[in-house]
Amino acid sequence: MERDEESSGPMMEVCTNGGGEETSNRRPIISGEPLDIEAYATLYKGRTKIMRLLFIASHCGGNQTMQLEALRMAYDEIKKGENTQLFRDVVNRINGRLGDKYNMDSAWCESVDRRAEQKKGRLENELSSYRTNLIKESIRMGHNDFGDFYYACGLLNEAFKNYVRTRDYCTTAKHIIHMCMNAILVSIEMGQFTHVSSYVNKAEQNHETLDPIVAAKLRCASGLAHLELKKYKLAARKFLDVSPELGNSYNEVIAPQDVATYGGLCALASFDRSELKAFIPLRFFSLVAKVIDNINFRDFLELVPEVRELINDFYSSRYASCLEYLGSLRANLLLDIHLHDHVDTLYDQIRKKALIQYTLPFVSVDLSRMADAFKTSVSGLEKELEALITDNQIQARIDSHNKILYARHADQRNATFQKVLQMGNEFDRDVRSMMLRANLLKHEYHARAGRNH
Amino acid sequence: GLCSSEISKTIGGMSSTENLITSIQGLSASSGDLSALHRILKGAEETLRADSDLELSTLEELDASKHSLGYLYLLDVLTCGPMSNEKALDVVLLISRFISSCDAEQIRIASDKSTASAKRTTTVLIDAAAAADAETCGNQTNRTIISWGDDDECYCFGLVVVSLCKRFKDRVLELEDPLRGVAPLLSAVRKVQVSSKRLTALHPDCLQLCLLAKCYKAGFSILSDDILEVDQPRDFYLYCYYGGMICIGQKKFQKALELLYNVVTAPMHSVNAIALEAYKKYILVTLIHSGQFSVSLPKCASTAAQRHLKTWSLPYTEVGNCYNEGKISELQAVVVAHSSDFEKDNNLGLVKQAVSSLYKRNILRLTQKYLTLSLQDIANMVQLANAKEAEMHVLQMIQDGQIHALINQKDGMVRFLEDPEQYKTSEMIEVMDSVIQRTIGLSKNLIAMDESLSCDPLYLGKVGRERQRYDFGEDFDTVPQKFSM
């Protein structure tokens, strides 16, 4: 796939404000166009690059070219490392479709395994000698090296155990943070996000102030953990707090585009209007004099202009356009390893929020106009609104005859009287039942006592 | 039930009966005389029973209202034991007259030892086919024997008149004429009751007869008392169970729910049959009245109930869960699948009422979401056959006051209205005032109960014993030291 021709289109501006040497990373990767796999892959390094490529290969549906492209790149990347298990996997999946260069290379496998054995032996010797010498720092580094070694081989459980073992030999705050970052990395790869949260907490508990980049990394990790656990609001808050100094420094886990995308979508799905406003870029509101936007996040949003546009559309009530952007982004978002399971839920929540927000300012709403705005039929819209009314998210009622939605404001006074009467009756019933039960217990007690005498 | 009495030494003398009659006639005036009379009667009990010459005609020498105490004892002796149907008729008549004319003060004096034994399985608990059943399915009254599970025998002092009335009830049932017994037992309950807050052993019997005779209004009049004190759990369970059935018959589902709730949540160590049957009906009435079902019992129910009631009533919980989903056709399928179980429990009519209440519940939900809706749409959403049926249902609900709506027949549209109650009328103020008064009264009762409990030596003893385990050195003693062990 040729990079340069692909990306030109009216919706995508290449933003070049600052950081000229990083232009390649500032191109919109997450967009409505079919994913440019090479460009996507350059955003990451290390194991996550491989895992993401494999994920794309298994989730791109029937698209053979995309699948083979992803597998090819995965193969190349794996061969640069030391993980023979992954190598075998990818060769199976390629299944000879990419020609001779991308077949099983048993020689390579054997040599890598042999080297691994040797390295393991050496590390074990070193570690046992450090142990006998009881030098804390060396033992820590020994375990750390083991952790790195197992991680490279793909034995994540062992890697995790070794990293965690360094805890007992950490002497400075830096050591602890180092251990936490490693534990977090392995936990993310293993998909165990509860560990991620606990190690983020451990790292943040440090009394010394953290290096800003490390702090940003921790927030990303925390955000990811919340995302996986479906706590979208918390995830959004964490992502929004990530300082732009992060840049590419955490691309063994996450790219800055991802921060923008995840943060933006989670915020849309879970924030209310005032919270949302807090991070919309200033220049889209000429009327607003005060600076209340989040300068940090603006930089991130520049990386994913479509996400930025759709957030703006949502805030300005241009729902049709917003939903259109969402629709076009969907295919690519489904290829993202972390977002895949959440796309549908987030989209559903965003749509619901849009519906609710649309009806909020009005006393009555013409359903056919609303159906046009949301690109759906009147009967479909009626069903959606019915569900929202049942969930008490919209206070309104539908005039099905004339196809109008009328806002329904509860009469507080009547509602209060009703509630009071109801509570009076409930109190009555509950107290009488209680007294009867107390009586029965007393009787049983007396009967027992009577028998015992 | 049979009243067993202990054998004591017999007193000889044939004219003792005549002596007794004279004593009764003479000593029935003042309370001092009455206690003397009571002692004489108790002593003479054995002789009376042995006296084979004693006949119903002897009673003619006494006046039921003036000589109630003596009359009672003689009646008691005369009527225990088997008798022919003819004699039973006479006896029934005699007892009815006695009950209506007797003096309540006198009959409350007479008490003797009776065993409230569980082994009384000869007592038939008749599930008198809830009124709904009889009306919708034309069922005949069935008798099912449910045995009382508790094995303990305990002695308690019961009123002679109570055992007399129970015997009376049995006779009436043997004669298959429950209606005869309704009025007498109603007045018996009123006379035996010391206070309208206390349950007597006669309440359940009276309700049972009302059920069998289908005199629901009469039964309902007893239920309107606020019972707060209870002696025998079994009487209470039966009272609530039968009471619930009467309320169902009167379609007063709120009260039925209260009564059945009391049985289901009553403290018990092991599940008994009455609670189980009550639970089944409770589920169905909850569906009819509040339109939803939750499998978990209220927290105040005993652990035994929470664990076991569900396992014995699976068809009902299935109906409940299916009801929550709201689909008529599925609910009907479930009902058909378990119809033999429902029939066995005589609950089929109630189940059918629950099913038809699903339509109502679904229509009610529509009023929350729609301002106007066509009858055809209603029919489609609620799974009714056509717009005509929808119209019938909506009309019925408007008449019952469950919804406020206007039907426009010209375009087949229903317009749902808000509740017009503005809470501004004097009637409403009276309602609120009465609720306030009731609440104040209940609070007073509660405080009184708390105070009496704090003085109860048994309770204090128990707290004192348990306090040892939790001795954290409190600042002040809630229980005096003398109660610690």
Tab-separated table of N, CA and C in Angstrom, chain B residues 154-214:
chain	number	residue	atom	x	y	z
B	154	CYS	N	-47.508	-29.476	73.776
B	154	CYS	CA	-47.360	-28.568	74.904
B	154	CYS	C	-48.714	-28.358	75.539
B	155	TYR	N	-48.700	-28.198	76.813
B	155	TYR	CA	-49.942	-27.968	77.525
B	155	TYR	C	-50.207	-26.491	77.630
B	156	CYS	N	-51.415	-26.110	77.400
B	156	CYS	CA	-51.756	-24.730	77.688
B	156	CYS	C	-53.194	-24.705	78.181
B	157	PHE	N	-53.497	-23.623	78.817
B	157	PHE	CA	-54.842	-23.514	79.351
B	157	PHE	C	-55.741	-22.857	78.331
B	158	GLY	N	-56.670	-23.637	77.847
B	158	GLY	CA	-57.577	-23.092	76.853
B	158	GLY	C	-58.951	-22.925	77.460
B	159	LEU	N	-59.723	-22.049	76.872
B	159	LEU	CA	-61.066	-21.838	77.352
B	159	LEU	C	-61.948	-23.017	76.967
B	160	VAL	N	-62.796	-23.385	77.901
B	160	VAL	CA	-63.717	-24.482	77.616
B	160	VAL	C	-64.602	-24.116	76.444
B	161	VAL	N	-64.990	-22.845	76.408
B	161	VAL	CA	-65.897	-22.445	75.339
B	161	VAL	C	-65.230	-22.589	73.977
B	162	VAL	N	-63.912	-22.423	73.979
B	162	VAL	CA	-63.211	-22.559	72.702
B	162	VAL	C	-63.295	-23.987	72.202
B	163	SER	N	-63.032	-24.935	73.100
B	163	SER	CA	-63.096	-26.320	72.641
B	163	SER	C	-64.526	-26.685	72.268
B	164	LEU	N	-65.483	-26.083	72.986
B	164	LEU	CA	-66.882	-26.347	72.653
B	164	LEU	C	-67.175	-25.871	71.240
B	165	CYS	N	-66.689	-24.662	70.952
B	165	CYS	CA	-66.971	-24.104	69.629
B	165	CYS	C	-66.289	-24.909	68.539
B	166	LYS	N	-65.107	-25.386	68.850
B	166	LYS	CA	-64.444	-26.192	67.823
B	166	LYS	C	-65.215	-27.454	67.524
B	167	ARG	N	-65.754	-28.044	68.584
B	167	ARG	CA	-66.566	-29.229	68.383
B	167	ARG	C	-67.805	-28.890	67.581
B	168	PHE	N	-68.345	-27.741	67.896
B	168	PHE	CA	-69.521	-27.256	67.178
B	168	PHE	C	-69.215	-27.149	65.694
B	169	LYS	N	-68.068	-26.586	65.415
B	169	LYS	CA	-67.685	-26.425	64.019
B	169	LYS	C	-67.585	-27.783	63.323
B	170	ASP	N	-66.981	-28.741	64.016
B	170	ASP	CA	-66.837	-30.066	63.404
B	170	ASP	C	-68.194	-30.666	63.090
B	171	ARG	N	-69.114	-30.504	64.026
B	171	ARG	CA	-70.453	-31.056	63.786
B	171	ARG	C	-71.077	-30.415	62.582
B	172	VAL	N	-70.964	-29.093	62.545
B	172	VAL	CA	-71.569	-28.357	61.434
B	172	VAL	C	-70.997	-28.835	60.104
B	173	LEU	N	-69.697	-29.084	60.109
B	173	LEU	CA	-69.074	-29.543	58.863
B	173	LEU	C	-69.521	-30.949	58.509
B	174	GLU	N	-69.686	-31.783	59.540
B	174	GLU	CA	-70.163	-33.133	59.262
B	174	GLU	C	-71.532	-33.086	58.617
B	175	LEU	N	-72.331	-32.137	59.101
B	175	LEU	CA	-73.674	-32.011	58.548
B	175	LEU	C	-73.666	-31.346	57.191
B	176	GLU	N	-72.472	-30.924	56.753
B	176	GLU	CA	-72.290	-30.283	55.453
B	176	GLU	C	-73.161	-29.058	55.307
B	177	ASP	N	-73.245	-28.312	56.375
B	177	ASP	CA	-74.045	-27.091	56.328
B	177	ASP	C	-73.273	-25.971	57.021
B	178	PRO	N	-72.180	-25.542	56.429
B	178	PRO	CA	-71.326	-24.575	57.121
B	178	PRO	C	-72.027	-23.260	57.424
B	179	LEU	N	-73.014	-22.927	56.629
B	179	LEU	CA	-73.675	-21.638	56.805
B	179	LEU	C	-74.281	-21.493	58.195
B	180	ARG	N	-74.741	-22.630	58.740
B	180	ARG	CA	-75.325	-22.574	60.071
B	180	ARG	C	-74.360	-22.043	61.113
B	181	GLY	N	-73.093	-22.361	60.890
B	181	GLY	CA	-72.130	-22.061	61.939
B	181	GLY	C	-71.555	-20.666	61.868
B	182	VAL	N	-71.792	-19.982	60.757
B	182	VAL	CA	-71.102	-18.702	60.560
B	182	VAL	C	-71.494	-17.678	61.627
B	183	ALA	N	-72.783	-17.408	61.723
B	183	ALA	CA	-73.213	-16.376	62.679
B	183	ALA	C	-72.845	-16.723	64.118
B	184	PRO	N	-73.114	-17.974	64.567
B	184	PRO	CA	-72.727	-18.293	65.943
B	184	PRO	C	-71.236	-18.088	66.193
B	185	LEU	N	-70.399	-18.567	65.276
B	185	LEU	CA	-68.972	-18.429	65.529
B	185	LEU	C	-68.537	-16.969	65.506
B	186	LEU	N	-69.169	-16.176	64.652
B	186	LEU	CA	-68.832	-14.753	64.627
B	186	LEU	C	-69.085	-14.136	65.991
B	187	SER	N	-70.250	-14.423	66.559
B	187	SER	CA	-70.528	-13.822	67.859
B	187	SER	C	-69.652	-14.466	68.931
B	188	ALA	N	-69.298	-15.744	68.743
B	188	ALA	CA	-68.428	-16.388	69.735
B	188	ALA	C	-67.083	-15.689	69.776
B	189	VAL	N	-66.578	-15.385	68.592
B	189	VAL	CA	-65.291	-14.703	68.544
B	189	VAL	C	-65.348	-13.385	69.311
B	190	ARG	N	-66.394	-12.639	69.068
B	190	ARG	CA	-66.511	-11.341	69.745
B	190	ARG	C	-66.602	-11.503	71.244
B	191	LYS	N	-67.279	-12.582	71.691
B	191	LYS	CA	-67.453	-12.745	73.132
B	191	LYS	C	-66.195	-13.252	73.793
B	192	VAL	N	-65.461	-14.073	73.077
B	192	VAL	CA	-64.260	-14.650	73.696
B	192	VAL	C	-63.108	-13.654	73.706
B	193	GLN	N	-63.131	-12.774	72.754
B	193	GLN	CA	-62.030	-11.815	72.623
B	193	GLN	C	-61.916	-10.931	73.840
B	194	VAL	N	-60.737	-10.865	74.390
B	194	VAL	CA	-60.520	-9.962	75.519
B	194	VAL	C	-60.322	-8.538	74.996
B	195	SER	N	-59.563	-8.443	73.913
B	195	SER	CA	-59.429	-7.125	73.291
B	195	SER	C	-59.406	-7.339	71.789
B	196	SER	N	-59.767	-6.311	71.052
B	196	SER	CA	-59.834	-6.513	69.607
B	196	SER	C	-58.431	-6.635	69.003
B	197	LYS	N	-57.417	-6.453	69.845
B	197	LYS	CA	-56.069	-6.567	69.299
B	197	LYS	C	-55.496	-7.967	69.451
B	198	ARG	N	-56.216	-8.807	70.123
B	198	ARG	CA	-55.647	-10.111	70.440
B	198	ARG	C	-56.336	-11.203	69.644
B	199	LEU	N	-55.539	-12.086	69.103
B	199	LEU	CA	-56.083	-13.188	68.322
B	199	LEU	C	-56.570	-14.295	69.252
B	200	THR	N	-57.727	-14.839	68.952
B	200	THR	CA	-58.199	-15.974	69.749
B	200	THR	C	-58.072	-17.238	68.918
B	201	ALA	N	-58.272	-18.383	69.569
B	201	ALA	CA	-58.167	-19.646	68.852
B	201	ALA	C	-59.362	-19.837	67.942
B	202	LEU	N	-60.390	-19.026	68.146
B	202	LEU	CA	-61.603	-19.227	67.351
B	202	LEU	C	-61.557	-18.512	66.014
B	203	HIS	N	-60.649	-17.534	65.905
B	203	HIS	CA	-60.612	-16.777	64.648
B	203	HIS	C	-60.458	-17.678	63.428
B	204	PRO	N	-59.469	-18.559	63.424
B	204	PRO	CA	-59.325	-19.379	62.217
B	204	PRO	C	-60.516	-20.272	61.933
B	205	ASP	N	-61.141	-20.797	63.006
B	205	ASP	CA	-62.297	-21.661	62.758
B	205	ASP	C	-63.414	-20.877	62.110
B	206	CYS	N	-63.618	-19.674	62.635
B	206	CYS	CA	-64.684	-18.841	62.071
B	206	CYS	C	-64.414	-18.556	60.605
B	207	LEU	N	-63.168	-18.194	60.315
B	207	LEU	CA	-62.830	-17.887	58.923
B	207	LEU	C	-63.003	-19.114	58.036
B	208	GLN	N	-62.659	-20.266	58.591
B	208	GLN	CA	-62.777	-21.484	57.809
B	208	GLN	C	-64.223	-21.708	57.389
B	209	LEU	N	-65.140	-21.521	58.359
B	209	LEU	CA	-66.548	-21.720	58.030
B	209	LEU	C	-67.024	-20.697	57.009
B	210	CYS	N	-66.557	-19.452	57.180
B	210	CYS	CA	-66.973	-18.420	56.221
B	210	CYS	C	-66.522	-18.795	54.820
B	211	LEU	N	-65.320	-19.323	54.715
B	211	LEU	CA	-64.818	-19.733	53.406
B	211	LEU	C	-65.683	-20.829	52.816
B	212	LEU	N	-65.966	-21.835	53.657
B	212	LEU	CA	-66.719	-22.955	53.130
B	212	LEU	C	-68.144	-22.558	52.767
B	213	ALA	N	-68.678	-21.610	53.562
B	213	ALA	CA	-70.051	-21.190	53.288
B	213	ALA	C	-70.108	-20.071	52.266
B	214	LYS	N	-68.938	-19.626	51.827
B	214	LYS	CA	-68.824	-18.519	50.880
B	214	LYS	C	-69.415	-17.220	51.406
